[in-house]
Amino acid sequence: MAAIGSVGAVLRSLQTAQDVGKAIREAGYVLSRDDMRRQLADLSGSVSEAKLQLTLLKEALDSKDEELRKLERTLSFKQILRRRGDGYYKTLDGRPYGQPYCSYCWESEHKAIHLHSKIFSKDVRQCPHCKNEYQTGRTPYLEADRLAI
Ligand SMILES: [Zn+2]
């Protein structure tokens, strides 16, 4: 499983950095060379850890943003789709039109896959994704022109 970063880890790293500052202040800003080296190592390590955790958090946020955009696209598409016969169709004023989408793919994965006419058979349509077959009579192409009054 990939690391996803943690706000708690960032806060702990920043606390360590703050503790280093406090230790230097309490020493009256005068430290031995070894103490200074140790404090700087702690400070550098905690800043590096905070940067790593923030990078991981940014990647996780970007991934969630993409997931939200995908859900938003699916939701807006869902609002204009309607089942008719064995397929799903886009709608115009609530009336289905155009080429049918595979009902299995839409209902199981929210993938809008157009059905294709099967070669050498006018009676069967097939989904190129799941390979389910449908009767052409139950999944006709619906002319959008008929929607005009
Ligand atoms: Zn399918």
PDB file of C-alpha atoms and ligand atoms in Angstrom:
ATOM      1  CA  MET A   1       0.000   0.000   0.000  1.00  0.00           C
ATOM      2  CA  ALA A   2       1.359   3.432  -0.913  1.00  0.00           C
ATOM      3  CA  ALA A   3       2.056   5.926   1.856  1.00  0.00           C
ATOM      4  CA  ILE A   4      -0.560   8.636   1.891  1.00  0.00           C
ATOM      5  CA  GLY A   5       0.925  11.113   4.334  1.00  0.00           C
ATOM      6  CA  SER A   6      -0.555  12.197   7.591  1.00  0.00           C
ATOM      7  CA  VAL A   7      -1.426  15.522   9.156  1.00  0.00           C
ATOM      8  CA  GLY A   8      -0.389  14.045  12.519  1.00  0.00           C
ATOM      9  CA  ALA A   9       3.112  13.290  11.177  1.00  0.00           C
ATOM     10  CA  VAL A  10       3.430  16.854   9.827  1.00  0.00           C
ATOM     11  CA  LEU A  11       2.373  18.291  13.178  1.00  0.00           C
ATOM     12  CA  ARG A  12       4.851  16.038  15.046  1.00  0.00           C
ATOM     13  CA  SER A  13       7.669  17.188  12.734  1.00  0.00           C
ATOM     14  CA  LEU A  14       6.759  20.826  13.244  1.00  0.00           C
ATOM     15  CA  GLN A  15       6.633  20.230  17.003  1.00  0.00           C
ATOM     16  CA  THR A  16      10.174  18.824  16.859  1.00  0.00           C
ATOM     17  CA  ALA A  17      11.319  21.928  14.949  1.00  0.00           C
ATOM     18  CA  GLN A  18       9.624  24.123  17.528  1.00  0.00           C
ATOM     19  CA  ASP A  19      11.297  22.154  20.343  1.00  0.00           C
ATOM     20  CA  VAL A  20      14.699  22.779  18.710  1.00  0.00           C
ATOM     21  CA  GLY A  21      14.015  26.501  18.661  1.00  0.00           C
ATOM     22  CA  LYS A  22      12.913  26.391  22.289  1.00  0.00           C
ATOM     23  CA  ALA A  23      16.074  24.490  23.332  1.00  0.00           C
ATOM     24  CA  ILE A  24      18.293  27.061  21.570  1.00  0.00           C
ATOM     25  CA  ARG A  25      16.387  29.933  23.192  1.00  0.00           C
ATOM     26  CA  GLU A  26      16.598  28.334  26.646  1.00  0.00           C
ATOM     27  CA  ALA A  27      20.381  27.895  26.206  1.00  0.00           C
ATOM     28  CA  GLY A  28      20.605  31.660  25.758  1.00  0.00           C
ATOM     29  CA  TYR A  29      21.516  31.194  22.070  1.00  0.00           C
ATOM     30  CA  VAL A  30      24.884  29.813  23.132  1.00  0.00           C
ATOM     31  CA  LEU A  31      25.491  26.140  22.371  1.00  0.00           C
ATOM     32  CA  SER A  32      28.559  23.993  22.148  1.00  0.00           C
ATOM     33  CA  ARG A  33      29.557  22.929  18.670  1.00  0.00           C
ATOM     34  CA  ASP A  34      28.257  19.372  19.299  1.00  0.00           C
ATOM     35  CA  ASP A  35      24.950  20.623  20.717  1.00  0.00           C
ATOM     36  CA  MET A  36      24.548  22.996  17.784  1.00  0.00           C
ATOM     37  CA  ARG A  37      25.266  20.160  15.344  1.00  0.00           C
ATOM     38  CA  ARG A  38      22.721  17.881  17.089  1.00  0.00           C
ATOM     39  CA  GLN A  39      20.039  20.591  17.184  1.00  0.00           C
ATOM     40  CA  LEU A  40      20.564  21.428  13.512  1.00  0.00           C
ATOM     41  CA  ALA A  41      20.362  17.720  12.603  1.00  0.00           C
ATOM     42  CA  ASP A  42      17.064  17.438  14.509  1.00  0.00           C
ATOM     43  CA  LEU A  43      15.767  20.596  12.840  1.00  0.00           C
ATOM     44  CA  SER A  44      16.808  19.489   9.365  1.00  0.00           C
ATOM     45  CA  GLY A  45      15.350  16.000   9.879  1.00  0.00           C
ATOM     46  CA  SER A  46      12.016  17.302  11.124  1.00  0.00           C
ATOM     47  CA  VAL A  47      11.715  19.803   8.251  1.00  0.00           C
ATOM     48  CA  SER A  48      12.531  17.031   5.737  1.00  0.00           C
ATOM     49  CA  GLU A  49       9.931  14.741   7.308  1.00  0.00           C
ATOM     50  CA  ALA A  50       7.306  17.509   7.201  1.00  0.00           C
ATOM     51  CA  LYS A  51       8.081  18.172   3.514  1.00  0.00           C
ATOM     52  CA  LEU A  52       7.771  14.456   2.696  1.00  0.00           C
ATOM     53  CA  GLN A  53       4.474  14.140   4.532  1.00  0.00           C
ATOM     54  CA  LEU A  54       3.091  17.266   2.831  1.00  0.00           C
ATOM     55  CA  THR A  55       4.110  15.914  -0.581  1.00  0.00           C
ATOM     56  CA  LEU A  56       2.328  12.639   0.151  1.00  0.00           C
ATOM     57  CA  LEU A  57      -0.732  14.533   1.366  1.00  0.00           C
ATOM     58  CA  LYS A  58      -0.769  16.646  -1.805  1.00  0.00           C
ATOM     59  CA  GLU A  59      -0.676  13.498  -3.948  1.00  0.00           C
ATOM     60  CA  ALA A  60      -3.548  12.029  -1.933  1.00  0.00           C
ATOM     61  CA  LEU A  61      -5.556  15.254  -2.326  1.00  0.00           C
ATOM     62  CA  ASP A  62      -4.885  15.359  -6.079  1.00  0.00           C
ATOM     63  CA  SER A  63      -6.071  11.765  -6.353  1.00  0.00           C
ATOM     64  CA  LYS A  64      -9.245  12.554  -4.402  1.00  0.00           C
ATOM     65  CA  ASP A  65      -9.856  15.633  -6.594  1.00  0.00           C
ATOM     66  CA  GLU A  66      -9.640  13.459  -9.723  1.00  0.00           C
ATOM     67  CA  GLU A  67     -12.009  10.939  -8.142  1.00  0.00           C
ATOM     68  CA  LEU A  68     -14.488  13.740  -7.375  1.00  0.00           C
ATOM     69  CA  ARG A  69     -14.266  15.072 -10.944  1.00  0.00           C
ATOM     70  CA  LYS A  70     -14.946  11.558 -12.267  1.00  0.00           C
ATOM     71  CA  LEU A  71     -17.952  11.160  -9.966  1.00  0.00           C
ATOM     72  CA  GLU A  72     -19.226  14.573 -11.024  1.00  0.00           C
ATOM     73  CA  ARG A  73     -18.999  13.597 -14.718  1.00  0.00           C
ATOM     74  CA  THR A  74     -20.782  10.299 -14.002  1.00  0.00           C
ATOM     75  CA  LEU A  75     -23.501  12.074 -12.045  1.00  0.00           C
ATOM     76  CA  SER A  76     -24.159  14.672 -14.739  1.00  0.00           C
ATOM     77  CA  PHE A  77     -24.245  11.935 -17.403  1.00  0.00           C
ATOM     78  CA  LYS A  78     -26.564   9.848 -15.210  1.00  0.00           C
ATOM     79  CA  GLN A  79     -29.058  12.714 -15.141  1.00  0.00           C
ATOM     80  CA  ILE A  80     -29.527  12.619 -18.917  1.00  0.00           C
ATOM     81  CA  LEU A  81     -29.584   8.817 -19.337  1.00  0.00           C
ATOM     82  CA  ARG A  82     -32.757   6.784 -19.402  1.00  0.00           C
ATOM     83  CA  ARG A  83     -33.379   3.082 -19.831  1.00  0.00           C
ATOM     84  CA  ARG A  84     -35.518   2.024 -22.757  1.00  0.00           C
ATOM     85  CA  GLY A  85     -35.897  -1.628 -23.720  1.00  0.00           C
ATOM     86  CA  ASP A  86     -32.577  -3.283 -22.900  1.00  0.00           C
ATOM     87  CA  GLY A  87     -30.372  -0.231 -23.395  1.00  0.00           C
ATOM     88  CA  TYR A  88     -29.705   3.189 -21.974  1.00  0.00           C
ATOM     89  CA  TYR A  89     -30.074   6.303 -24.122  1.00  0.00           C
ATOM     90  CA  LYS A  90     -29.243   9.952 -23.839  1.00  0.00           C
ATOM     91  CA  THR A  91     -32.390  12.016 -23.518  1.00  0.00           C
ATOM     92  CA  LEU A  92     -33.629  15.308 -24.814  1.00  0.00           C
ATOM     93  CA  ASP A  93     -36.490  16.733 -22.762  1.00  0.00           C
ATOM     94  CA  GLY A  94     -36.817  13.317 -21.146  1.00  0.00           C
ATOM     95  CA  ARG A  95     -37.106  11.462 -24.460  1.00  0.00           C
ATOM     96  CA  PRO A  96     -34.443   8.899 -25.394  1.00  0.00           C
ATOM     97  CA  TYR A  97     -32.519   9.221 -28.649  1.00  0.00           C
ATOM     98  CA  GLY A  98     -29.433   8.018 -30.473  1.00  0.00           C
ATOM     99  CA  GLN A  99     -27.374   4.856 -30.091  1.00  0.00           C
ATOM    100  CA  PRO A 100     -28.038   2.662 -27.055  1.00  0.00           C
ATOM    101  CA  TYR A 101     -25.501   2.136 -24.289  1.00  0.00           C
ATOM    102  CA  CYS A 102     -24.856  -1.271 -22.734  1.00  0.00           C
ATOM    103  CA  SER A 103     -27.171  -1.640 -19.729  1.00  0.00           C
ATOM    104  CA  TYR A 104     -24.866  -4.131 -18.009  1.00  0.00           C
ATOM    105  CA  CYS A 105     -21.810  -1.844 -18.183  1.00  0.00           C
ATOM    106  CA  TRP A 106     -23.797   1.193 -17.094  1.00  0.00           C
ATOM    107  CA  GLU A 107     -25.533  -0.513 -14.182  1.00  0.00           C
ATOM    108  CA  SER A 108     -22.473  -2.372 -12.910  1.00  0.00           C
ATOM    109  CA  GLU A 109     -19.609   0.090 -13.556  1.00  0.00           C
ATOM    110  CA  HIS A 110     -21.219   3.364 -14.694  1.00  0.00           C
ATOM    111  CA  LYS A 111     -19.400   3.016 -18.011  1.00  0.00           C
ATOM    112  CA  ALA A 112     -21.284   4.368 -21.017  1.00  0.00           C
ATOM    113  CA  ILE A 113     -20.385   1.922 -23.805  1.00  0.00           C
ATOM    114  CA  HIS A 114     -22.285   2.105 -27.107  1.00  0.00           C
ATOM    115  CA  LEU A 115     -23.605  -1.182 -28.438  1.00  0.00           C
ATOM    116  CA  HIS A 116     -22.313  -2.197 -31.855  1.00  0.00           C
ATOM    117  CA  SER A 117     -24.180  -4.066 -34.532  1.00  0.00           C
ATOM    118  CA  LYS A 118     -22.734  -7.523 -34.866  1.00  0.00           C
ATOM    119  CA  ILE A 119     -21.143  -8.363 -38.198  1.00  0.00           C
ATOM    120  CA  PHE A 120     -23.293 -10.703 -40.290  1.00  0.00           C
ATOM    121  CA  SER A 121     -26.241 -10.308 -37.955  1.00  0.00           C
ATOM    122  CA  LYS A 122     -28.759  -7.488 -38.097  1.00  0.00           C
ATOM    123  CA  ASP A 123     -30.639  -8.933 -35.128  1.00  0.00           C
ATOM    124  CA  VAL A 124     -27.872  -8.812 -32.561  1.00  0.00           C
ATOM    125  CA  ARG A 125     -25.965  -5.953 -30.998  1.00  0.00           C
ATOM    126  CA  GLN A 126     -22.918  -6.509 -28.859  1.00  0.00           C
ATOM    127  CA  CYS A 127     -21.108  -4.513 -26.207  1.00  0.00           C
ATOM    128  CA  PRO A 128     -17.447  -4.195 -27.181  1.00  0.00           C
ATOM    129  CA  HIS A 129     -16.495  -4.070 -23.484  1.00  0.00           C
ATOM    130  CA  CYS A 130     -18.399  -6.867 -21.718  1.00  0.00           C
ATOM    131  CA  LYS A 131     -19.338  -8.811 -24.877  1.00  0.00           C
ATOM    132  CA  ASN A 132     -22.998  -9.122 -23.762  1.00  0.00           C
ATOM    133  CA  GLU A 133     -25.355  -9.468 -26.681  1.00  0.00           C
ATOM    134  CA  TYR A 134     -28.705  -7.713 -27.083  1.00  0.00           C
ATOM    135  CA  GLN A 135     -31.584  -8.085 -29.513  1.00  0.00           C
ATOM    136  CA  THR A 136     -31.559  -5.202 -31.970  1.00  0.00           C
ATOM    137  CA  GLY A 137     -35.348  -4.913 -31.585  1.00  0.00           C
ATOM    138  CA  ARG A 138     -34.935  -4.180 -27.875  1.00  0.00           C
ATOM    139  CA  THR A 139     -32.025  -1.765 -28.433  1.00  0.00           C
ATOM    140  CA  PRO A 140     -32.905   0.220 -31.563  1.00  0.00           C
ATOM    141  CA  TYR A 141     -31.191   3.360 -32.813  1.00  0.00           C
ATOM    142  CA  LEU A 142     -33.615   6.184 -32.060  1.00  0.00           C
ATOM    143  CA  GLU A 143     -33.605   9.094 -34.489  1.00  0.00           C
ATOM    144  CA  ALA A 144     -33.244  12.416 -32.775  1.00  0.00           C
ATOM    145  CA  ASP A 145     -35.208  13.980 -35.669  1.00  0.00           C
ATOM    146  CA  ARG A 146     -38.376  12.350 -34.383  1.00  0.00           C
ATOM    147  CA  LEU A 147     -38.052  14.433 -31.262  1.00  0.00           C
ATOM    148  CA  ALA A 148     -38.758  17.592 -33.231  1.00  0.00           C
ATOM    149  CA  ILE A 149     -42.385  18.653 -33.009  1.00  0.00           C
TER     150      ILE A 149
HETATM  151 ZN    ZN B   1     -21.189  -3.902 -21.720  1.00  0.00          ZN
END
